[in-house]
PDB file of C-alpha atoms in Angstrom:
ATOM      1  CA  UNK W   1       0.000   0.000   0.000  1.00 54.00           C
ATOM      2  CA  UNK W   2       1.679   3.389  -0.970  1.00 64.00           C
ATOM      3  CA  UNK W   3       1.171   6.345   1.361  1.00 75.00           C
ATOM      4  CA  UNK W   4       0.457   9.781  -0.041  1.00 87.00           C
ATOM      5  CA  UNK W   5       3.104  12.028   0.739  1.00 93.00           C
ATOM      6  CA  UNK W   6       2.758  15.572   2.551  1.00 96.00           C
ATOM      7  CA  UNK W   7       2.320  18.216  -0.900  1.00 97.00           C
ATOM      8  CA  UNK W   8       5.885  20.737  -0.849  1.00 98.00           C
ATOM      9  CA  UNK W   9       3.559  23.422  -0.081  1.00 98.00           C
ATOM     10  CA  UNK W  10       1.732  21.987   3.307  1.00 98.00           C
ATOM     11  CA  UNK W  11       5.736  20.974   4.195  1.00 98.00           C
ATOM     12  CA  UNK W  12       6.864  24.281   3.171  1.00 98.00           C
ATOM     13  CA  UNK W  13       4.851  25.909   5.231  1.00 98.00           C
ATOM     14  CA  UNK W  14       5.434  24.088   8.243  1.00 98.00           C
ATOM     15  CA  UNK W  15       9.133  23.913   7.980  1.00 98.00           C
ATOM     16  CA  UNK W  16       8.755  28.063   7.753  1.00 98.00           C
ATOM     17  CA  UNK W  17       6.716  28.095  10.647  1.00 98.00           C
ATOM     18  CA  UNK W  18       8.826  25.254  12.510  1.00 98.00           C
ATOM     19  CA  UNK W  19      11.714  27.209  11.888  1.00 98.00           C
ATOM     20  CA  UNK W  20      10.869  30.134  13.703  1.00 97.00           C
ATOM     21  CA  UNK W  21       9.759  28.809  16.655  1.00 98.00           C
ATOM     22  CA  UNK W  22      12.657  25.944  17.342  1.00 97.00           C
ATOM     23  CA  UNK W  23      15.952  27.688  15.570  1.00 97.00           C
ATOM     24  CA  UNK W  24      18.018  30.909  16.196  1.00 95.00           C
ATOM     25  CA  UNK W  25      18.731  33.031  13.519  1.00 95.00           C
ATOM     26  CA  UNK W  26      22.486  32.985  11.911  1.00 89.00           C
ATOM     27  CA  UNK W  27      24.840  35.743  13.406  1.00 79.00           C
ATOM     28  CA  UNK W  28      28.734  36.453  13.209  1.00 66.00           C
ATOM     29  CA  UNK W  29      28.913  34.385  16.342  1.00 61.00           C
ATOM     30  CA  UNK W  30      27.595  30.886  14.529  1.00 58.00           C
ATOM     31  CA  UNK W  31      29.754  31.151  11.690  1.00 57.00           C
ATOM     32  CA  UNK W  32      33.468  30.302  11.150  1.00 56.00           C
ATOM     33  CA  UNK W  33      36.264  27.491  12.067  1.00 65.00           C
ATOM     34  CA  UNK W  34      34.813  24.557  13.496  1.00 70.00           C
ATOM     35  CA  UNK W  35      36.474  24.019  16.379  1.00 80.00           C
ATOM     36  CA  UNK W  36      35.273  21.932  19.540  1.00 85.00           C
ATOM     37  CA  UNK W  37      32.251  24.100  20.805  1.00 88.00           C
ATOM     38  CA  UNK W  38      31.278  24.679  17.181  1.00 90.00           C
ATOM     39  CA  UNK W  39      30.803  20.616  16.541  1.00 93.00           C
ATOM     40  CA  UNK W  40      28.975  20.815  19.884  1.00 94.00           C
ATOM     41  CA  UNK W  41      26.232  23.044  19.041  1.00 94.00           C
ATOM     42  CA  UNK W  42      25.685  21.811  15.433  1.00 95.00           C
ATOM     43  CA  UNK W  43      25.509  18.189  17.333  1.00 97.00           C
ATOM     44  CA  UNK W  44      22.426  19.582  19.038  1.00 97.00           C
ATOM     45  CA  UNK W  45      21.522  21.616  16.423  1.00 97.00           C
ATOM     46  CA  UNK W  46      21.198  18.240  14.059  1.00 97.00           C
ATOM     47  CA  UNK W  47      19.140  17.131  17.439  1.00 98.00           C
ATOM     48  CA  UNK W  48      16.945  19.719  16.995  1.00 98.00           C
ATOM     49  CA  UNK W  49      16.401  19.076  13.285  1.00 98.00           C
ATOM     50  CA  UNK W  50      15.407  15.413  14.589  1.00 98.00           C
ATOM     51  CA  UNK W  51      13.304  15.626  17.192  1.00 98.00           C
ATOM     52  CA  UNK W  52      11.399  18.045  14.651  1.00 98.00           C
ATOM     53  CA  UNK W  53      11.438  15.625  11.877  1.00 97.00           C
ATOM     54  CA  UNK W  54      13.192  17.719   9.535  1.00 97.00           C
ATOM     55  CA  UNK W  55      16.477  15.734   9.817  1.00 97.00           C
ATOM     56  CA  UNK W  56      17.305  13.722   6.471  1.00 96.00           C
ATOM     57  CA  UNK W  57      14.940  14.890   4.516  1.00 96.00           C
ATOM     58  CA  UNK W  58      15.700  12.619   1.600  1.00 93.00           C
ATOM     59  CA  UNK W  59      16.494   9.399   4.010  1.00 95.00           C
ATOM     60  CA  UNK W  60      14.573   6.441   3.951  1.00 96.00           C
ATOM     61  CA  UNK W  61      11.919   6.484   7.040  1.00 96.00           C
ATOM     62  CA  UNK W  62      13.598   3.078   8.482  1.00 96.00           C
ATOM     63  CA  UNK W  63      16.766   4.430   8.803  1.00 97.00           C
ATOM     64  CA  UNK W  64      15.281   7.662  10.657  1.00 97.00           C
ATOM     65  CA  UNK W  65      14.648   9.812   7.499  1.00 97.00           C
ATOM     66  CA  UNK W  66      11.692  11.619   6.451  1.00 96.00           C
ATOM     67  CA  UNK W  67      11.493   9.822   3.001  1.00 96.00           C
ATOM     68  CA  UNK W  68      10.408  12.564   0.969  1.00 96.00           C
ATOM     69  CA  UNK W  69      11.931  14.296  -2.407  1.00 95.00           C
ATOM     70  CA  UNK W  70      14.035  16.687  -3.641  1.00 92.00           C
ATOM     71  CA  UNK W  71      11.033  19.349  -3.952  1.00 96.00           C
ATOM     72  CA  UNK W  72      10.781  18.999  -0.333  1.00 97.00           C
ATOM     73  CA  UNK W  73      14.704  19.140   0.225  1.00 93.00           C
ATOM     74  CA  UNK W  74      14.625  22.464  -1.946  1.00 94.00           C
ATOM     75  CA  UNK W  75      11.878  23.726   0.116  1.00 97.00           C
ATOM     76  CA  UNK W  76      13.676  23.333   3.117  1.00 97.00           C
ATOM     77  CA  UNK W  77      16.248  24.731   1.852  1.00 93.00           C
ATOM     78  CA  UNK W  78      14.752  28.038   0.843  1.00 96.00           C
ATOM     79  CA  UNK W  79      13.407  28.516   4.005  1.00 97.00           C
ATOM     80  CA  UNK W  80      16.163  28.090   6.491  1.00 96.00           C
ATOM     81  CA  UNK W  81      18.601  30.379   4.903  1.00 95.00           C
ATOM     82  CA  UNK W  82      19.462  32.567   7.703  1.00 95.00           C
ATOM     83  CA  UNK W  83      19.049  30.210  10.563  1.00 97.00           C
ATOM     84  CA  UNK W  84      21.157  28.529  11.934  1.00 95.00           C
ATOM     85  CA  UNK W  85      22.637  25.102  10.710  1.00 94.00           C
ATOM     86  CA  UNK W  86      24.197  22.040  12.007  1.00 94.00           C
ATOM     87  CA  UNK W  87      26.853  23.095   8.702  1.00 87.00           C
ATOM     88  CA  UNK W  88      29.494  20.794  10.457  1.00 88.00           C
ATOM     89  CA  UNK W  89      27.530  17.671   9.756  1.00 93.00           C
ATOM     90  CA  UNK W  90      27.378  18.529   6.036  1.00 88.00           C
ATOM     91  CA  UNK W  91      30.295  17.580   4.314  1.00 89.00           C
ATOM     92  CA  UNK W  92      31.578  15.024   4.372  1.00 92.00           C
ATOM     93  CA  UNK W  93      29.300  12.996   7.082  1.00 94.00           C
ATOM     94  CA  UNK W  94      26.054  13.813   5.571  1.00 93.00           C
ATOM     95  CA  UNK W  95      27.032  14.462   1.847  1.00 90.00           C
ATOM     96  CA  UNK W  96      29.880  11.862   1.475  1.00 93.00           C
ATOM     97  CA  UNK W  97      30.082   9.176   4.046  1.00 95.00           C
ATOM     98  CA  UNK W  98      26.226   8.610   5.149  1.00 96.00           C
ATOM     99  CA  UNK W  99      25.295   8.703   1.509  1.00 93.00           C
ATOM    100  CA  UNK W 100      28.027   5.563   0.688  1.00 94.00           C
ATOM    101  CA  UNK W 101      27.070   3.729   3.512  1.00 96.00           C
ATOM    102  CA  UNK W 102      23.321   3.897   2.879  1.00 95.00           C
ATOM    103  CA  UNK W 103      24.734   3.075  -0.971  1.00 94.00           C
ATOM    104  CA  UNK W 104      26.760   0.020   0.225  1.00 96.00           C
ATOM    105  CA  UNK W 105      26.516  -1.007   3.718  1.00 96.00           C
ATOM    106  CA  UNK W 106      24.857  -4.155   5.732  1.00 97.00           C
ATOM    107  CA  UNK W 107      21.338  -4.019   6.639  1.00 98.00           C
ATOM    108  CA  UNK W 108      22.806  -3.383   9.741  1.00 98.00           C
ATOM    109  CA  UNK W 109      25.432  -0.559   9.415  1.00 98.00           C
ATOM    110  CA  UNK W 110      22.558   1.146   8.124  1.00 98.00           C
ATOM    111  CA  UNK W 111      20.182   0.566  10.657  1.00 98.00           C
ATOM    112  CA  UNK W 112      22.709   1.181  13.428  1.00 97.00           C
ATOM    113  CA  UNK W 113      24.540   4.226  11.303  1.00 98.00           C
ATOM    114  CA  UNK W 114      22.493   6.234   9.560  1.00 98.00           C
ATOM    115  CA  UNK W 115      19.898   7.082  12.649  1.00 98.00           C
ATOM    116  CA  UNK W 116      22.506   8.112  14.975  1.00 98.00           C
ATOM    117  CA  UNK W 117      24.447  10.167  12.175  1.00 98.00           C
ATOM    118  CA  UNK W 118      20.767  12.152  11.723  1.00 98.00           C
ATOM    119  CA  UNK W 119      20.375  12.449  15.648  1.00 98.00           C
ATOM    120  CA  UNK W 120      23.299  13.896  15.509  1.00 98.00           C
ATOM    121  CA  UNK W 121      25.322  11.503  17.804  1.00 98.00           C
ATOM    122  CA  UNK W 122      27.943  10.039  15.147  1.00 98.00           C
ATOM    123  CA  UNK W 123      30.278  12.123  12.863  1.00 97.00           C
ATOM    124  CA  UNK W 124      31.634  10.436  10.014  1.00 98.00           C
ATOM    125  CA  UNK W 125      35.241  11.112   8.337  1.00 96.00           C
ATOM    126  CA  UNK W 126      37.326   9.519   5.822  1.00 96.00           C
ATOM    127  CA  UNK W 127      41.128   7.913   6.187  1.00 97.00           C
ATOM    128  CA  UNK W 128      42.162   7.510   2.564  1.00 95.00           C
ATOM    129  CA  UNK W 129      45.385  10.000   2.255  1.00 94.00           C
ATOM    130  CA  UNK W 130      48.648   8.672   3.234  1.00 96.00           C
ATOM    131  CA  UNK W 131      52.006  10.359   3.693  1.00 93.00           C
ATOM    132  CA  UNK W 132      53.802   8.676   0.836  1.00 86.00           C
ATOM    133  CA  UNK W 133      51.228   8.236  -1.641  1.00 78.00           C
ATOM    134  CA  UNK W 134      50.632  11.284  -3.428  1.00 77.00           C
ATOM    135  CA  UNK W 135      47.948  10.925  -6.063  1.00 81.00           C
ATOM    136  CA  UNK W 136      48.408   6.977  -5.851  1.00 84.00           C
ATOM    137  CA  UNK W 137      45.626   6.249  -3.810  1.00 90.00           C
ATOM    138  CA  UNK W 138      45.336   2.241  -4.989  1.00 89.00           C
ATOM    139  CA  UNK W 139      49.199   2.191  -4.204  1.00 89.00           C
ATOM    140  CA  UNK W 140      48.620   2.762  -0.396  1.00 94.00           C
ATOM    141  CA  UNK W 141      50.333   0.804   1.932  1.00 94.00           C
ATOM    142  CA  UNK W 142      47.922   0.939   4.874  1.00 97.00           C
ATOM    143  CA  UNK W 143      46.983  -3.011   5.317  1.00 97.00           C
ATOM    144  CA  UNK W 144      44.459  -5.110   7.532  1.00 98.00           C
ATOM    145  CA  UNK W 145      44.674  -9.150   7.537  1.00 97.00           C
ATOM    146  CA  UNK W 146      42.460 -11.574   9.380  1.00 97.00           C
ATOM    147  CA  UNK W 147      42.936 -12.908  12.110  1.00 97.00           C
ATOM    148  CA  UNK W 148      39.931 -15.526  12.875  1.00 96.00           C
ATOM    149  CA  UNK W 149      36.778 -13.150  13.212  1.00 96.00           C
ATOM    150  CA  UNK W 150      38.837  -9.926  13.216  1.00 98.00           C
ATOM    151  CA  UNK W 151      40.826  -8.075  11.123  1.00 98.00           C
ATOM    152  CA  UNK W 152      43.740  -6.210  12.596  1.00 98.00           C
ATOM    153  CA  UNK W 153      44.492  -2.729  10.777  1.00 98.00           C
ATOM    154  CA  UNK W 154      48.156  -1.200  10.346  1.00 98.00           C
ATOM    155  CA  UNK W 155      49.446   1.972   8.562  1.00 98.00           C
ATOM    156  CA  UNK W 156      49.295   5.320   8.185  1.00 98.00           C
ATOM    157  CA  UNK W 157      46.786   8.154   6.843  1.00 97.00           C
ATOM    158  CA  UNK W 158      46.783  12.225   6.599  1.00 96.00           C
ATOM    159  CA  UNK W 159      45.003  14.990   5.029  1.00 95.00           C
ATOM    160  CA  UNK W 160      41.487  13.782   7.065  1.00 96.00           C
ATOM    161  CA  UNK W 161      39.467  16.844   8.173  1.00 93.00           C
ATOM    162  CA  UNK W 162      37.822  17.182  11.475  1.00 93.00           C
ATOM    163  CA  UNK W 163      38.823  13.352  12.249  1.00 96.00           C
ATOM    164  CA  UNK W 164      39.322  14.229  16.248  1.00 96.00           C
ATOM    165  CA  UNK W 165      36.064  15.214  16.221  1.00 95.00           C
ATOM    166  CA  UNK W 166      34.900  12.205  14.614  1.00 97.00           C
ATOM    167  CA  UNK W 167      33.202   9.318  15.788  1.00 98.00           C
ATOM    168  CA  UNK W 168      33.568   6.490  13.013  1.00 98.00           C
ATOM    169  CA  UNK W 169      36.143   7.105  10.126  1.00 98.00           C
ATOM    170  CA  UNK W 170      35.741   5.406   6.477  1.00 97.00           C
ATOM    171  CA  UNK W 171      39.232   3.768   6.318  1.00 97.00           C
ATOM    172  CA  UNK W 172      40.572   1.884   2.844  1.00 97.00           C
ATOM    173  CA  UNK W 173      43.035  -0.999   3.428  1.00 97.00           C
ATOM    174  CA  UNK W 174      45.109  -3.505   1.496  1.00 97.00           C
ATOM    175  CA  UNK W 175      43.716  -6.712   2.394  1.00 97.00           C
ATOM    176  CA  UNK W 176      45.276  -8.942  -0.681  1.00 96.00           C
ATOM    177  CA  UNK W 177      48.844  -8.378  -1.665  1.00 95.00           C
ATOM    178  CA  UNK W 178      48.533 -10.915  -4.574  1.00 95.00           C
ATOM    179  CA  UNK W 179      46.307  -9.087  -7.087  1.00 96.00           C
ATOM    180  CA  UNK W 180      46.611  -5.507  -9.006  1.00 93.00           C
ATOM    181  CA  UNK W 181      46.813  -3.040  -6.847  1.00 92.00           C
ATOM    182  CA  UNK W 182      43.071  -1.794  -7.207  1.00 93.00           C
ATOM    183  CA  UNK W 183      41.407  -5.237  -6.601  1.00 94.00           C
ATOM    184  CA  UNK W 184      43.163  -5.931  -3.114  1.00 95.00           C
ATOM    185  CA  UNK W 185      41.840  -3.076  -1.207  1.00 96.00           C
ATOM    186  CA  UNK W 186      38.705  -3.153   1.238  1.00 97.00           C
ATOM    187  CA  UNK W 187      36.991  -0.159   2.896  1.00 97.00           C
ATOM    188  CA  UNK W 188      36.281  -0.330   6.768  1.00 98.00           C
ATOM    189  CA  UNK W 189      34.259   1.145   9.355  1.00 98.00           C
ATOM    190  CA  UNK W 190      36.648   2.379  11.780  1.00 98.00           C
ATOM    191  CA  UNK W 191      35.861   3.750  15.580  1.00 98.00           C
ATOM    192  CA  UNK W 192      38.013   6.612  16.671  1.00 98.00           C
ATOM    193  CA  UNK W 193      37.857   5.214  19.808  1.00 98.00           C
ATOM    194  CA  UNK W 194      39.768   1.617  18.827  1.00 98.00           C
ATOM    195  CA  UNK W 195      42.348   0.987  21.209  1.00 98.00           C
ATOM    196  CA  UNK W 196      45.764   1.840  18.963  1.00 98.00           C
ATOM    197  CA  UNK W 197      44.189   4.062  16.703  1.00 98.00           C
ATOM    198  CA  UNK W 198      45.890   7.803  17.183  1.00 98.00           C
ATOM    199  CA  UNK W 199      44.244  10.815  15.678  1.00 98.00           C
ATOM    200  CA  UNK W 200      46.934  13.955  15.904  1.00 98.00           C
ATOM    201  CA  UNK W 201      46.206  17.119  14.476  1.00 96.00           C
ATOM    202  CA  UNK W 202      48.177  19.294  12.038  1.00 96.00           C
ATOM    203  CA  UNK W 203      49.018  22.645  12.548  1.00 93.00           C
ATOM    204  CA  UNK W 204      49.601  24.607   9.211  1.00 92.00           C
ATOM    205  CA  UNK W 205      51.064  27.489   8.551  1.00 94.00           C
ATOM    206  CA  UNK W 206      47.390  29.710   8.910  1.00 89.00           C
ATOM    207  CA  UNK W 207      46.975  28.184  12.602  1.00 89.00           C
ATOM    208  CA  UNK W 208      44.735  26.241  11.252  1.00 89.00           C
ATOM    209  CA  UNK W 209      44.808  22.329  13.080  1.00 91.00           C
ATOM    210  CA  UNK W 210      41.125  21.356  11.775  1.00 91.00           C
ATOM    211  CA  UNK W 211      43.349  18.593   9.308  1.00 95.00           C
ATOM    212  CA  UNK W 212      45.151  15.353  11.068  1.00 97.00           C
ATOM    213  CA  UNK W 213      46.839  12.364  10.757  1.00 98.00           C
ATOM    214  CA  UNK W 214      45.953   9.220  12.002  1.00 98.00           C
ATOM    215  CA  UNK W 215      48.310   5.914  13.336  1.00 98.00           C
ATOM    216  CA  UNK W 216      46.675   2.159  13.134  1.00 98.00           C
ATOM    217  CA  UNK W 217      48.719  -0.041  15.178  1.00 98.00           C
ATOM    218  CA  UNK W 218      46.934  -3.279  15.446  1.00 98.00           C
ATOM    219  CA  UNK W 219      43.547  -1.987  15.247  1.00 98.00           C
ATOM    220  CA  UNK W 220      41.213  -4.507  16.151  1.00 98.00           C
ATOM    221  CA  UNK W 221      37.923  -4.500  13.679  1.00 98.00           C
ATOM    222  CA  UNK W 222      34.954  -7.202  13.738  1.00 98.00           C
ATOM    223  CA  UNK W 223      34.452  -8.743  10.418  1.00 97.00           C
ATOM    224  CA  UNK W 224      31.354  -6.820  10.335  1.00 97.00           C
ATOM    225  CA  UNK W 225      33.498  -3.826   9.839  1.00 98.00           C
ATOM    226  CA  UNK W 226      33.748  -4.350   6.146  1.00 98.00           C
ATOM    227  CA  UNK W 227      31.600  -1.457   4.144  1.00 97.00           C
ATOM    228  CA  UNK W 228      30.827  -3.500   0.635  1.00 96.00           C
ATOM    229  CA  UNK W 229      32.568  -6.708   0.209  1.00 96.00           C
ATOM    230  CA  UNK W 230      36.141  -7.796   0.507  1.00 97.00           C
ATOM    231  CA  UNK W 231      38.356  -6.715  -1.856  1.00 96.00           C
ATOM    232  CA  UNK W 232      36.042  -4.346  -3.478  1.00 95.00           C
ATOM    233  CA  UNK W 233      37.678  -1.543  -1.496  1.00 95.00           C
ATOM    234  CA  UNK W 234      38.341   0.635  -4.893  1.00 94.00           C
ATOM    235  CA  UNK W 235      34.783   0.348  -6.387  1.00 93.00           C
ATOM    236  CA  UNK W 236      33.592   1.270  -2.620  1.00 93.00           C
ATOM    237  CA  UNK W 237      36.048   4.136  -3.058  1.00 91.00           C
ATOM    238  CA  UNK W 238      35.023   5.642  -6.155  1.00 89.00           C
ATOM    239  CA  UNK W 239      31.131   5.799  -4.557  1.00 88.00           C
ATOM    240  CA  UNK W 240      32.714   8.384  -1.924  1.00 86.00           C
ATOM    241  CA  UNK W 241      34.520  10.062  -5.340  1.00 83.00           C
ATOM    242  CA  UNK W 242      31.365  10.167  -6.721  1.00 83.00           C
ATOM    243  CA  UNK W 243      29.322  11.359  -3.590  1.00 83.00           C
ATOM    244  CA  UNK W 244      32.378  14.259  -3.171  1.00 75.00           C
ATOM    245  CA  UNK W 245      32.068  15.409  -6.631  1.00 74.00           C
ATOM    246  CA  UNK W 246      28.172  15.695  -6.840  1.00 72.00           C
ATOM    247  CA  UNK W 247      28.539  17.391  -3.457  1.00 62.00           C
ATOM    248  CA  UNK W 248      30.852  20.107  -5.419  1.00 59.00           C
ATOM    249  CA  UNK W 249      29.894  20.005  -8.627  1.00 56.00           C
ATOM    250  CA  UNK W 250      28.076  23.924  -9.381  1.00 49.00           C
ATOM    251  CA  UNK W 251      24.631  24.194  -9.458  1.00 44.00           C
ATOM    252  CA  UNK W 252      22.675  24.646 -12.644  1.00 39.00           C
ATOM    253  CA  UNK W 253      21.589  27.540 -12.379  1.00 32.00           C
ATOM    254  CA  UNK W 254      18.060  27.214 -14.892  1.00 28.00           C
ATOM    255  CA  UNK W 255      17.523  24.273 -12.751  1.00 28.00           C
ATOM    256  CA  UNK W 256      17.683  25.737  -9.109  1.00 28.00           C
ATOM    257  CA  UNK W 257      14.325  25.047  -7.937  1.00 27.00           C
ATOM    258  CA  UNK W 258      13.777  21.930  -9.816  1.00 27.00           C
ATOM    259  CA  UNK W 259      13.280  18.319  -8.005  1.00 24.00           C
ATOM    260  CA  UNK W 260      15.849  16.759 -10.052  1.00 30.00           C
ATOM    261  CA  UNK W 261      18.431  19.585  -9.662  1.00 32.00           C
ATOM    262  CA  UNK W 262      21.446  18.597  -8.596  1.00 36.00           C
ATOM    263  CA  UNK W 263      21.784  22.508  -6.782  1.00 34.00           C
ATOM    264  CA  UNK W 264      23.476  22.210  -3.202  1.00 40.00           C
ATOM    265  CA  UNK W 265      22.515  25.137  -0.641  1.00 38.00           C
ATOM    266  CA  UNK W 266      24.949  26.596   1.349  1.00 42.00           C
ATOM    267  CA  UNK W 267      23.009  26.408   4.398  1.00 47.00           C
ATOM    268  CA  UNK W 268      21.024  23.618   5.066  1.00 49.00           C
ATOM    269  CA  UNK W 269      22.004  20.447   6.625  1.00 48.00           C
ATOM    270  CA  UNK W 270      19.973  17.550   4.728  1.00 48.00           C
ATOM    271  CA  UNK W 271      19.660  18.446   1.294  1.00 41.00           C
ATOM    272  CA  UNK W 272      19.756  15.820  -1.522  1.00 39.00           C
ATOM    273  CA  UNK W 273      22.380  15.672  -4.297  1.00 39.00           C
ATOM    274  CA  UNK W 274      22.802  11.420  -5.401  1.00 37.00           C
ATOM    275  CA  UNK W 275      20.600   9.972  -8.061  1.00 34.00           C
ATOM    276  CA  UNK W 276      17.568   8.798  -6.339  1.00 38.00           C
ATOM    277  CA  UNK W 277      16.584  10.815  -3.769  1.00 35.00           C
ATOM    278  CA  UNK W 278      13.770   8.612  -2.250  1.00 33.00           C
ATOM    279  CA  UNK W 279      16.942   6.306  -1.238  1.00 34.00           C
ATOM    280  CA  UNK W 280      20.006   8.348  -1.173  1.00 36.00           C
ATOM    281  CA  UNK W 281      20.728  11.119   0.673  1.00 37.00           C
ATOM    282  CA  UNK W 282      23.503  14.508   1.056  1.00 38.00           C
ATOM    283  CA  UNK W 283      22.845  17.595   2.120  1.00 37.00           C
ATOM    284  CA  UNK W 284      24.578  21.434   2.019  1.00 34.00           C
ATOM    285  CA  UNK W 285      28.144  22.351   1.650  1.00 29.00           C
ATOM    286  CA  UNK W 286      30.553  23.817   4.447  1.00 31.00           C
ATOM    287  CA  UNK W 287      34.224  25.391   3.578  1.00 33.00           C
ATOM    288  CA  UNK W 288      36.333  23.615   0.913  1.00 33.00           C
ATOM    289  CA  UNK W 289      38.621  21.130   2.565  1.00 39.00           C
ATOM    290  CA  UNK W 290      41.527  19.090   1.280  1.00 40.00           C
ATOM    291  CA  UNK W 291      40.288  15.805   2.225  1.00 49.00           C
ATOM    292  CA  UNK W 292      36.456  15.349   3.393  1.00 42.00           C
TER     293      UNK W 292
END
């Protein structure tokens, strides 16, 4: 049986009014670096978004979504420029990582995931960079093998932004030494919080120590770690290329307000940018970063 969803206009005009009752209006005081207080408030702030079911718009309802289109999305959109956003969340643990995981993870990564990423209660990163590998991404040296039902994670990576404030990072591995380079990598689910993981952060030139490196020595991972399948590491991969370039790819601009545009606000924390958004979600941009 297919239930009739809410017109744009009826959710239009209860996100406007919605808006102004539950969220402050953007001042000089709520924009800027993120650093610790900042991924605080926009923690509560995605709360807030939640509890008021305007949190992932574009997400399935059983993963905590509100299942509805881009039309709503753009609505949304519209109407909570100048308030103020959970804009940490965006990019890339809305806009990147969610969206892969929802793309390619377990039943159960999902239905762990994906609700506590829209409550607001788990920031996603990515650990793909390393030190030595320049543009060689499939030539990275960071390398998991299994031990019985574990796998036990080893290297290096660099260039991840906001990983201390993380709570899960997407990390890629070499799991298979015997086959061309782009067939023996896997992608993981990684805690921040595994015992010999080390997340240090960079300080550049500006000040700046929002980027950071991270050490895996021994990391301990349950087999249910694995995003995808074994070995499929690359093709996992190029869904977060593909999720980072529709996040930052310019919006046309003759097809702004249109459900199928591919336009990202600057604002809004759960807008929709992948190909089907009854099943995939994103959401707005943040500052340009290195690695997302």
């Amino acid at each position: 049986m297919s239930i009739e969803l809410e017109s744009v206009d009826s959710f239009r005009d209860r996100a406007r009014r919605w808006l102004k009752e539950y969220l402050p209006r953007t001042t000089d005081s709520s924009l800027g670096l993120f650093d610790e207080a900042v991924w605080a408030r926009h923690r509560t702030l995605q709360r807030i978004l939640f509890d008021g079911d305007f949190a992932g718009i574009c997400f399935p309802k059983e993963y905590g979504g509100q299942g509805l289109t881009r039309a709503h999305q753009q609505a949304f959109t519209e109407e909570s420029l100048g308030y103020e956003m959970p804009l940490a969340l965006n990019v890339p643990t809305l806009a990147i990582c969610a969206a892969t995981l929802l793309e390619l993870g377990t039943e159960a990564q999902k239905r762990i995931h994906i609700p506590a990423v829209l409550r607001g209660e788990e920031l996603l990163v990515q650990f793909l960079s390393e030190p030595r590998g320049g543009s060689d991404l499939a030539g990275l040296t960071t390398r998991a093998y299994r031990d019985g039902d574990e796998w036990i994670l080893n290297g290096t990576k660099i260039w991840s932004s906001g990983a201390y404030a993380a709570d899960y990072g997407l990390c890629l591995a070499r799991t298979n030494w015997k086959v061309p380079k782009h067939n023996g990598l896997t992608l993981f689910l990684v805690p921040t919080t595994a015992p010999g993981l080390t997340i240090r952060r960079i300080k550049q030139v500006t000040g700046s120590t929002e980027f950071c490196e991270e050490f895996f020595d021994d990391v301990r991972l349950p087999a249910d770690a694995v995003i995808g399948e074994v070995g499929a590491g690359w093709a996992a991969t190029s869904r977060l290329s593909t999720n980072v370039r529709r996040w930052a790819a310019p919006p046309p601009t003759s097809a702004v307000n249109s459900p199928t545009s591919e336009a990202k606000p600057t604002h809004s924390s759960t807008w929709p940018a992948p190909p089907d958004a009854s099943t995939t979600p994103a959401c707005g941009r943040t500052s340009a970063r290195r690695e997302r």
